[in-house]
């Protein structure tokens, strides 16, 4: 077995290194004694939060187990944040280290905004997928492992040996390994335990965390609602068997104080929220091409549009999807195209066209690791500058980033409105860590103001010009086919106020000036985000997008430790609201925290003349002439508050 | 919208418009360019069909041919290179009530936009597509195109082009759901007009390849065919083109061709000398994507509200749950 790797990047060792290679088994925790006959009257240990993982081979239902567990916890009044664990392949070989499929659920006695740090308790259906998680540094030192024990006497001696070796090593590294005969126990109820042990595991987890069995039964009915009653009953039996087994055999009991649920909440992931936001914005046409991790938004939107009306067009390629959306926007209401990094690169030509012709367009980029194919299933924030400057020439467009599940919903409504008001492109940046993360949010209350106005078909006044740019705001009133008297040809070629192709210097400058002025006009309407923490201090963290929850949690921890640290989170990045520069100058040190690459100063060739800063740091430095530093993490994991906290302590001590 | 009403109910004497109603600007094409003949035929078509200028959209890509929308008094979208078809598809999906024409060239459609071409044929949306095929890149000043004959000397192939040309007709006829395929030449204006008229009237994607002369970069390319009428094969059929006596007297090389016969169409399409002119294939019953997808259907605010509430209901946790912790 290879040495386990630590959890954190090398320049940022955690306070207690989890398990150095070759470390002795000093942390050895004896595993459970053999079964006792009486149900254990174990005391419940009060905790504020736990991070729980369920991992299996693909197709064994760990994801369903995890999602159900999250939903039950949320209904019980606990704060939750769930993250899907997705292997890159559809059917990775069974029992492979890279093949873990499942769910990570952070539960807490307060609202949570991110996936937290390392895992406290993991249910593993085999030891190999678990190894993958351990080697990736996902587990807390001493974490509890509920491990399927059937492999110990597998018919294949190789498998039995692998199991024994790995188990021994896990114990030696200080994990508390508890053998669970999930397979054998489930077999008492179903013939194929691969199709049942996930609900057995759910039952155990409900017992361990003191969740209401009635809610769990209801959740199963909801989950399997489309199937027949026999399926629901069987899954309930498995759930109850897991509960009963754990009650009899395990001494693990935790108690989390629940918050009273006073208002309806919706539990959904970021991509679902984006799709619902599109529906709520009144947009009717979405053109897309399949790409991970964006596609699930289009899947869900397709489902919704089937019922409500509206069209999701799967185009022949990303370029066509963008062009189709532009054509639909041109002739009617603003349309949307949804993509991820590689597709976003391909859409740049269309984005430039929409900017030049001043056709409203919403582009959603659910970022993933890049460049090129990169890491399709892993989050990164590497597309910021491509979003701002990607199209050739000067192509001013609005760029906003979503910072949470709720934001995913409302950002789509905002984006549509801005696109149509300013006749421009609005790019909404999400990323893989929000795409599949679930969180309860207050149920949105529908407002008619969210919707697009009907398509204007009124006559155009005689003598009016299609590009009669307003001298102050750069705004035009766009004419839509069908409007009598408005016949004109729009073109991606430089054009004058009449829309005619014009190569003269005055017309070209006229177009450039007014398209750019629109951003200033929008900027004047934006409010500066408020500072989280204190108004001034030693360190300001600046972030954007999905990292908001993790950054603010890190700030809370640092402030609780007496550090004068605050954070500022940007939603609108282009244009940037007024007041940001003034905030930066109130802090002794400013550091951006981003999931994007930045040169590491400790590398031999890197110095101040050649260091490539992360995107936001580069922007802030150039706009405000403030010496903004950056700390970035490109591990492909959602940002962790603990890692930010440790890195900021580093920065504070080097002030 | 008016598209839902039969045309006879909408017709009024006011709908008769003079040719000038559809003209704007002075074309900047070269003297002798075949695009001028195509423009004239299109303007005549608009007049004869009494198309409402505000409900007609010309979409184009980039190239000499793609300038055509600028010379039409209608709505126009002069897009990016190769993307005229997907833009036009978006227009049609959002607004099936609009009449949509696409003008594109051999570089625009068959090279940089080739993927869109094939898929547009599958979608079979109600678009009239005019492929101006002059066998050369004109606007970028003479580079070999996918339809240039082998050996064509151009700025990127000074010793002659290397590969045999693509045959847009046979390729088009190989795409399932292609529903209208025709070939015209710019030098027989009457037949060009007849073909455009049939293409416009077809409900679905009408793909018309128009062999078009480029006097600047391919001078004399079509001279042998222009000078010798026997090197043109005119296709006639009662369900397709009926030839005027003047045309029939000049172009005597004719063939009776039933446009519903795909096999014969493919056979005809595979011959480039004599040049077949006429409607090769026509299937009025091919399904149209905008119809299948119910494009242009109107949603009310109430529909959206109800749809959203129903989705939220499915995802909602109601505040009745008891507290956790036993």
XYZ file of C-alpha atoms in Angstrom, chain A residues 74-76 210 212 214 258 261-262 264-267 276 279 282-284 300 303 305 307-309 311-313 316-317 319-320 323-324 327-328 330-331 349 443 446 448 451-452 457 480-483 486-493 501 503, chain B residues 53-55 57 67 69-70 73-81 83 86-87 89-91 93-95 98 115-116 119 123 289 293-295 299 301 303-305 307-309 311-326:
116
model
C -32.698 18.952 6.733
C -36.306 18.058 7.519
C -35.210 17.433 11.079
C -30.740 10.378 16.245
C -36.573 10.349 13.327
C -40.756 8.253 10.700
C -31.900 21.070 15.681
C -37.950 24.930 10.958
C -40.304 27.899 10.819
C -40.805 26.378 4.073
C -37.419 25.619 2.621
C -36.393 24.045 -0.658
C -33.498 21.627 -0.875
C -35.503 26.961 -11.829
C -37.934 29.262 -15.566
C -39.373 34.017 -18.079
C -36.680 32.892 -20.516
C -38.162 30.365 -22.928
C -33.632 19.459 -15.169
C -37.947 18.191 -17.494
C -40.072 22.836 -19.741
C -44.473 20.570 -18.143
C -44.480 24.354 -18.395
C -43.603 25.010 -22.026
C -37.564 24.624 -25.314
C -34.205 23.117 -24.464
C -32.467 22.626 -27.787
C -24.934 19.930 -32.827
C -22.101 21.744 -31.057
C -20.941 27.143 -31.286
C -24.314 26.268 -32.775
C -25.696 30.971 -32.282
C -29.130 29.388 -31.856
C -30.993 33.950 -33.124
C -33.825 33.220 -30.687
C -32.799 38.474 -31.728
C -36.298 37.492 -32.816
C -17.161 33.886 -31.128
C -38.592 28.903 -0.602
C -42.896 34.101 -7.085
C -44.396 38.724 -11.760
C -40.631 37.708 -15.922
C -39.619 39.053 -19.301
C -44.139 44.379 -31.883
C -37.368 43.018 -33.053
C -38.461 41.435 -36.352
C -42.162 41.988 -36.777
C -42.006 45.628 -35.694
C -37.985 48.790 -38.112
C -36.460 46.826 -40.978
C -32.684 46.915 -40.758
C -29.826 44.472 -40.893
C -27.747 43.910 -37.795
C -24.172 42.931 -38.380
C -21.063 41.856 -36.569
C -19.190 44.228 -38.865
C -21.499 48.649 -42.377
C -15.345 51.320 -41.646
C -40.915 43.203 -45.112
C -41.219 43.422 -41.335
C -42.058 39.745 -41.051
C -35.721 37.901 -42.000
C -23.853 40.715 -47.796
C -29.340 40.951 -46.286
C -27.922 44.479 -46.436
C -35.542 45.993 -47.222
C -36.434 43.477 -44.536
C -35.001 42.433 -41.187
C -31.516 41.039 -41.572
C -28.892 39.340 -39.449
C -25.396 39.369 -40.911
C -23.767 36.966 -38.489
C -20.444 35.216 -38.097
C -18.627 32.980 -40.530
C -23.111 30.248 -38.350
C -27.919 27.981 -36.336
C -28.785 31.677 -35.998
C -32.813 28.109 -36.547
C -32.995 30.143 -33.333
C -35.013 32.833 -35.115
C -37.810 28.413 -33.220
C -38.604 31.597 -31.314
C -40.800 33.009 -34.075
C -41.510 34.917 -39.506
C -21.457 20.711 -39.254
C -24.362 23.153 -39.100
C -27.715 19.233 -38.932
C -33.858 19.695 -38.307
C -38.298 20.527 -35.901
C -40.889 21.184 -30.558
C -43.916 23.462 -30.567
C -41.765 26.522 -31.237
C -46.809 30.853 -22.167
C -47.506 34.427 -16.572
C -48.463 29.054 -16.564
C -44.984 30.017 -15.437
C -46.116 30.727 -11.884
C -45.034 25.537 -13.181
C -42.573 27.093 -10.770
C -44.762 26.487 -7.732
C -41.460 22.358 -8.998
C -40.855 24.097 -5.693
C -43.510 21.926 -4.064
C -41.533 18.867 -5.071
C -38.415 20.256 -3.390
C -39.931 21.864 -0.336
C -39.433 20.914 3.283
C -42.440 22.094 5.259
C -41.967 23.339 8.807
C -43.815 20.551 10.588
C -40.904 18.230 11.213
C -40.012 17.439 14.814
C -36.579 18.197 16.169
C -33.697 15.807 15.722
C -31.847 14.163 18.540
C -33.423 11.451 20.639
